[in-house]
mmCIF file of C-alpha atoms in Angstrom:
data_model
loop_
_atom_site.group_PDB
_atom_site.id
_atom_site.type_symbol
_atom_site.label_atom_id
_atom_site.label_comp_id
_atom_site.label_asym_id
_atom_site.label_seq_id
_atom_site.Cartn_x
_atom_site.Cartn_y
_atom_site.Cartn_z
ATOM 1 C CA CYS A 1 144.187 -131.489 103.589
ATOM 2 C CA HIS A 2 145.657 -131.133 99.933
ATOM 3 C CA ALA A 3 142.111 -131.151 98.525
ATOM 4 C CA LYS A 4 140.854 -133.601 95.696
ATOM 5 C CA ASP A 5 143.187 -132.124 92.872
ATOM 6 C CA GLY A 6 146.332 -131.940 95.426
ATOM 7 C CA SER A 7 146.402 -128.057 95.464
ATOM 8 C CA GLY A 8 146.293 -127.698 99.127
ATOM 9 C CA GLY A 9 143.370 -125.193 98.590
ATOM 10 C CA THR A 10 141.635 -126.739 101.383
ATOM 11 C CA LYS A 11 141.104 -124.186 104.573
ATOM 12 C CA LEU A 12 143.187 -126.056 106.266
ATOM 13 C CA GLY A 13 145.725 -126.607 103.598
ATOM 14 C CA LYS A 14 146.214 -122.892 103.197
ATOM 15 C CA ALA A 15 146.421 -121.897 107.070
ATOM 16 C CA MET A 16 149.136 -125.149 107.139
ATOM 17 C CA LYS A 17 150.740 -123.899 104.214
ATOM 18 C CA LEU A 18 150.799 -126.883 102.187
ATOM 19 C CA ARG A 19 153.002 -127.597 98.938
ATOM 20 C CA ASP A 20 150.884 -128.313 95.841
ATOM 21 C CA LEU A 21 151.045 -131.991 95.352
ATOM 22 C CA ARG A 22 151.117 -131.076 91.448
ATOM 23 C CA SER A 23 153.736 -128.826 91.625
ATOM 24 C CA ALA A 24 157.216 -129.900 89.155
ATOM 25 C CA GLU A 25 158.822 -128.951 92.698
ATOM 26 C CA VAL A 26 156.594 -131.857 94.931
ATOM 27 C CA GLN A 27 156.468 -134.346 91.146
ATOM 28 C CA LYS A 28 160.303 -134.561 90.744
ATOM 29 C CA GLN A 29 160.522 -136.203 94.518
ATOM 30 C CA THR A 30 161.097 -140.105 94.024
ATOM 31 C CA ASP A 31 158.686 -142.568 95.062
ATOM 32 C CA ALA A 32 160.947 -143.895 97.639
ATOM 33 C CA GLN A 33 160.746 -140.095 99.297
ATOM 34 C CA TRP A 34 156.984 -140.090 99.270
ATOM 35 C CA GLN A 35 157.020 -143.598 100.794
ATOM 36 C CA GLU A 36 158.938 -142.099 103.948
ATOM 37 C CA VAL A 37 156.586 -138.982 103.758
ATOM 38 C CA ILE A 38 153.782 -141.339 103.738
ATOM 39 C CA ALA A 39 154.789 -143.548 106.231
ATOM 40 C CA ASN A 40 156.458 -142.032 108.618
ATOM 41 C CA GLY A 41 155.178 -138.220 108.539
ATOM 42 C CA LYS A 42 156.699 -135.040 108.050
ATOM 43 C CA LYS A 43 155.411 -131.770 110.203
ATOM 44 C CA PRO A 44 152.871 -130.930 109.728
ATOM 45 C CA MET A 45 152.044 -134.115 107.839
ATOM 46 C CA PRO A 46 150.794 -137.205 110.224
ATOM 47 C CA ALA A 47 152.292 -140.787 109.684
ATOM 48 C CA TYR A 48 150.023 -142.916 108.051
ATOM 49 C CA GLY A 49 152.589 -145.819 107.988
ATOM 50 C CA LYS A 50 149.969 -147.525 110.823
ATOM 51 C CA THR A 51 146.869 -147.524 109.182
ATOM 52 C CA LEU A 52 148.096 -147.702 105.108
ATOM 53 C CA ASP A 53 149.622 -151.133 104.117
ATOM 54 C CA ALA A 54 152.723 -150.694 101.450
ATOM 55 C CA ALA A 55 150.132 -151.765 98.816
ATOM 56 C CA GLN A 56 147.778 -148.808 99.798
ATOM 57 C CA ILE A 57 150.900 -146.155 99.905
ATOM 58 C CA GLN A 58 151.923 -147.362 96.333
ATOM 59 C CA GLY A 59 148.623 -146.478 94.943
ATOM 60 C CA LEU A 60 148.032 -143.304 96.703
ATOM 61 C CA ILE A 61 151.634 -142.793 95.168
ATOM 62 C CA LYS A 62 150.428 -143.654 91.781
ATOM 63 C CA HIS A 63 147.645 -141.254 92.010
ATOM 64 C CA MET A 64 150.024 -138.432 93.072
ATOM 65 C CA ARG A 65 152.054 -139.126 89.863
ATOM 66 C CA GLY A 66 148.725 -138.870 87.871
ATOM 67 C CA MET A 67 148.137 -135.158 89.084
ATOM 68 C CA THR A 68 149.975 -132.449 87.275
ATOM 69 C CA LYS A 69 149.559 -128.464 87.323
ATOM 70 C CA LYS A 70 147.157 -127.135 85.281
#
């Protein structure tokens, strides 16, 4: 949904008006905030806490931290 680059620029991402994961607004959130959203979901994002373990979620957060808006 967010696209490989985190932009939210996919057809579905645009339709759902997803935030750009590279934006300063999103990047300023704490790892704990991201963990909460990934694990438990936040409309329109589904919860992934039952399909990803804690290490996988932390790996995803690390990947997202590496994204910056260019």
